[in-house]
Short mmCIF file of C-alpha atoms in Angstrom, two decimals:
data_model
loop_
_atom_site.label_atom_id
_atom_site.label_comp_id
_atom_site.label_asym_id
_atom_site.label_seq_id
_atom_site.Cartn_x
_atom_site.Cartn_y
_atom_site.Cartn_z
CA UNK A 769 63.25 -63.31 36.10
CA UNK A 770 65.07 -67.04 35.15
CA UNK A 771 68.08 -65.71 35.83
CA UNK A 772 66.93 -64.27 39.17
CA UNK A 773 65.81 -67.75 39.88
CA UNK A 774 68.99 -69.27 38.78
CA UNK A 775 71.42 -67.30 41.08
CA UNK A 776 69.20 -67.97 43.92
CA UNK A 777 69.55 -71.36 43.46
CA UNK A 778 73.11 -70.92 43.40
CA UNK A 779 73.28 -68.78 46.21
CA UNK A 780 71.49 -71.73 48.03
CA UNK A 781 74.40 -74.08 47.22
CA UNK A 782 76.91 -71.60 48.02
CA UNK A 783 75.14 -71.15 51.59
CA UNK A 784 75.11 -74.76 52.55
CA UNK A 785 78.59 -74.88 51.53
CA UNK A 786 79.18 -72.66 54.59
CA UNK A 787 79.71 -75.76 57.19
CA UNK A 788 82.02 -77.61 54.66
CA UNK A 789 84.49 -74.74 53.48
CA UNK A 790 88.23 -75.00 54.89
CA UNK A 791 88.91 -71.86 57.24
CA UNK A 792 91.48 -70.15 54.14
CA UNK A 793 88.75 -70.41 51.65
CA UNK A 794 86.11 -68.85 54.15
CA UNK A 795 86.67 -65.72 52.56
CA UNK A 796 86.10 -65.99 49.60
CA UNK A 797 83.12 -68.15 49.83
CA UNK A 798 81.59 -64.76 51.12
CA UNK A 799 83.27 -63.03 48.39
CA UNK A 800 81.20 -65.26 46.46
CA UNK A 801 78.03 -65.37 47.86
CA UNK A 802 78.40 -61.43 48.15
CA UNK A 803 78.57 -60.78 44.47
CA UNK A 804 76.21 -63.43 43.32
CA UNK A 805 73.78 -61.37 45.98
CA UNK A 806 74.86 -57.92 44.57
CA UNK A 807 73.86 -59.39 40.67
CA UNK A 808 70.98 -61.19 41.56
CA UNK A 809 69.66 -57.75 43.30
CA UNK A 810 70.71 -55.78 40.41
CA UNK A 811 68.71 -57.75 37.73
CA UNK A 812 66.00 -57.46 40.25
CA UNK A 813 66.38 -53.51 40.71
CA UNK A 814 66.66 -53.06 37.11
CA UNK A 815 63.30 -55.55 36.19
CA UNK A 816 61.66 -53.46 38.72
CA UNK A 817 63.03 -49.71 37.08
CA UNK A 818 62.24 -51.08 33.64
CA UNK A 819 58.30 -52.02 34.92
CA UNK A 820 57.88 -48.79 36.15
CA UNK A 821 59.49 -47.25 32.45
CA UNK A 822 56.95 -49.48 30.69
CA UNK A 823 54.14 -48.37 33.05
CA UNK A 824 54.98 -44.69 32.23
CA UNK A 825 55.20 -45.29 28.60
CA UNK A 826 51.68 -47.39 28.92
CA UNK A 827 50.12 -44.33 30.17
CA UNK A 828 50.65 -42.06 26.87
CA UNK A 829 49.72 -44.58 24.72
CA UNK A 830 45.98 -45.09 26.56
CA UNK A 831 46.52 -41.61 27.15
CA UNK A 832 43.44 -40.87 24.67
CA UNK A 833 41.51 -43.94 26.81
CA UNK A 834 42.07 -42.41 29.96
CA UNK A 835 40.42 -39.64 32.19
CA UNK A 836 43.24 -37.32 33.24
CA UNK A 837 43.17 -38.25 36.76
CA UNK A 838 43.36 -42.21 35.54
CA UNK A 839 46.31 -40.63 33.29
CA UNK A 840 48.38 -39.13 35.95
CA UNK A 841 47.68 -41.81 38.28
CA UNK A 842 49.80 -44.72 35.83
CA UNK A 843 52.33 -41.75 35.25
CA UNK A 844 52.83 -41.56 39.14
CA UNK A 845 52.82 -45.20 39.72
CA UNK A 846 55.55 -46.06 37.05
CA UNK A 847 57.40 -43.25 38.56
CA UNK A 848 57.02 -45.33 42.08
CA UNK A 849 58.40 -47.94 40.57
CA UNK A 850 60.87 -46.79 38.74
CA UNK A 851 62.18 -45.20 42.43
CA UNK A 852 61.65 -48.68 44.41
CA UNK A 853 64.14 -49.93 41.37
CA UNK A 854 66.58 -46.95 42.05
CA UNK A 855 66.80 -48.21 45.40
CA UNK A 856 67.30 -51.63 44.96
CA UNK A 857 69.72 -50.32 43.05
CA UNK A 858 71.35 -48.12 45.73
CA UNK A 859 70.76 -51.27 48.30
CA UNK A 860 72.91 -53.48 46.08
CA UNK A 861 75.35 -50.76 45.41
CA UNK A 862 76.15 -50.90 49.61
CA UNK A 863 76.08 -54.17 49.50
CA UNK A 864 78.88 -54.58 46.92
CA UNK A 865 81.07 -52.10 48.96
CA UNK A 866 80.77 -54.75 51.68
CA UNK A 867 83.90 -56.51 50.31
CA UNK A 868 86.28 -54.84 48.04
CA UNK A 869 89.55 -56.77 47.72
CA UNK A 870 91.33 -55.40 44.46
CA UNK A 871 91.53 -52.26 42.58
CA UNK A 872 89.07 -53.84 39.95
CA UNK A 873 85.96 -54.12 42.70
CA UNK A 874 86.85 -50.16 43.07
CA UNK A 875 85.93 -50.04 39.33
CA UNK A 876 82.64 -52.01 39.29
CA UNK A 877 81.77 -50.18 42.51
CA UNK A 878 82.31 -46.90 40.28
CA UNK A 879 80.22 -47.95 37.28
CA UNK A 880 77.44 -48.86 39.88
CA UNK A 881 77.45 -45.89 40.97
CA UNK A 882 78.22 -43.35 37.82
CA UNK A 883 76.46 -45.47 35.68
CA UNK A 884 73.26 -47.60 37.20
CA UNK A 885 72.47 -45.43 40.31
CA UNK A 886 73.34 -41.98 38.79
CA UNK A 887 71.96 -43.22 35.42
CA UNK A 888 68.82 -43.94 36.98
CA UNK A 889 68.14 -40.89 39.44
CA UNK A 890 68.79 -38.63 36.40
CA UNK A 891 65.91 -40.76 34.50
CA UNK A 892 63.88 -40.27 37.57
CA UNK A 893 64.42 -36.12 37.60
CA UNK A 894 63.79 -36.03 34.00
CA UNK A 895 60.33 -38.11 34.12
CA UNK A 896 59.17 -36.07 37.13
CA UNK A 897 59.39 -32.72 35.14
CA UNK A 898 56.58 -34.61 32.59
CA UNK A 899 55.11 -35.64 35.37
CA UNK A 900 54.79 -32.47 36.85
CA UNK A 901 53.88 -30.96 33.69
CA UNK A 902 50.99 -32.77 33.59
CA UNK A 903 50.05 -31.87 37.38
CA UNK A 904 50.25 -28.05 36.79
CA UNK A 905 53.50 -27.71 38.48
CA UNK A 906 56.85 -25.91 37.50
CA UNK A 907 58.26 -28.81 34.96
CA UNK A 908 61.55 -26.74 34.03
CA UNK A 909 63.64 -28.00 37.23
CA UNK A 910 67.11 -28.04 35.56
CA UNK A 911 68.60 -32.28 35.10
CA UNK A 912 72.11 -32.69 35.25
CA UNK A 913 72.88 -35.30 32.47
CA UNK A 914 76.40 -33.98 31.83
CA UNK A 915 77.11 -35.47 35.15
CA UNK A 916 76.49 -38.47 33.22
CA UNK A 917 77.12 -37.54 30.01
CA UNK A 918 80.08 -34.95 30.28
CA UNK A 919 80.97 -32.49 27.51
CA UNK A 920 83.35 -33.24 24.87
CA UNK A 921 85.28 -30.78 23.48
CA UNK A 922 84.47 -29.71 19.50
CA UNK A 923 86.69 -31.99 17.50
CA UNK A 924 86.74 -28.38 15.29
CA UNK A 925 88.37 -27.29 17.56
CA UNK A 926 91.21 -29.48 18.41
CA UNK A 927 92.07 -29.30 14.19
#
């Protein structure tokens, strides 16, 4: 959350440096202000996914507190969260794809995507199966984690 505070301080400065910036450097002023948007929502996104993780994990261990309804009711709303996260995630994704200048914004724009937007969609899938185990619903719906996690081949079998 300081950090979020920080770059929004920063992004404050690099605003009001708008009126003052020489035409050639325009660019990347908004190259600038851009990314330090893009990180600033990320942290954000991923504060909010991690809540929602923490809410889910709070629920099993008042589990033995809890009516079941109560139960299912935190394991819903950290699953909320944890999807308002994913798509703060997905927001800030876009927004990074707003400027891509050099082969290396192609990479982060990858990793964004393979990594914290895939990454957390697959979480999502996963927790809803518990979730719908504990609802009475089918809880076997297949996740695709090699997508994320692809096979390797059997070092045995390369020797």
């Amino acid at each position: 959350e300081a950090s979020i505070k920080l770059l929004d301080e920063a992004l404050g400065h690099l605003r009001e440096a708008r009126p003052r910036v020489a035409p050639q450097g325009e660019h990347e002023l908004k190259y600038l202000i851009n990314r330090t948007e893009v990180f600033r929502d990320c942290l954000a996104a991923l504060n909010t996914f991690r809540r929602g993780m923490v809410n889910f994990d709070e629920a099993f261990r008042l589990k033995p507190e809890l009516a079941e309804t109560d139960f299912v009711a935190r394991l819903q709303g950290g699953l909320n969260a944890m999807r308002d996260g994913h798509e703060q995630l997905e927001a800030a994704t876009r927004k990074y794809s707003e400027i891509v200048d050099h082969v290396s914004d192609l990479a982060v724009l990858y990793h964004l995507n393979a990594r914290a937007v895939l990454g957390t969609d697959l979480t999502i899938q996963f927790l809803q199966n518990v979730l719908n185990y504990h609802l009475g619903k089918p809880y076997l719906q297949r996740v695709p984690f090699d997508h994320l996690f692809p096979p390797r081949p059997d070092k045995g079998a390369e020797e």
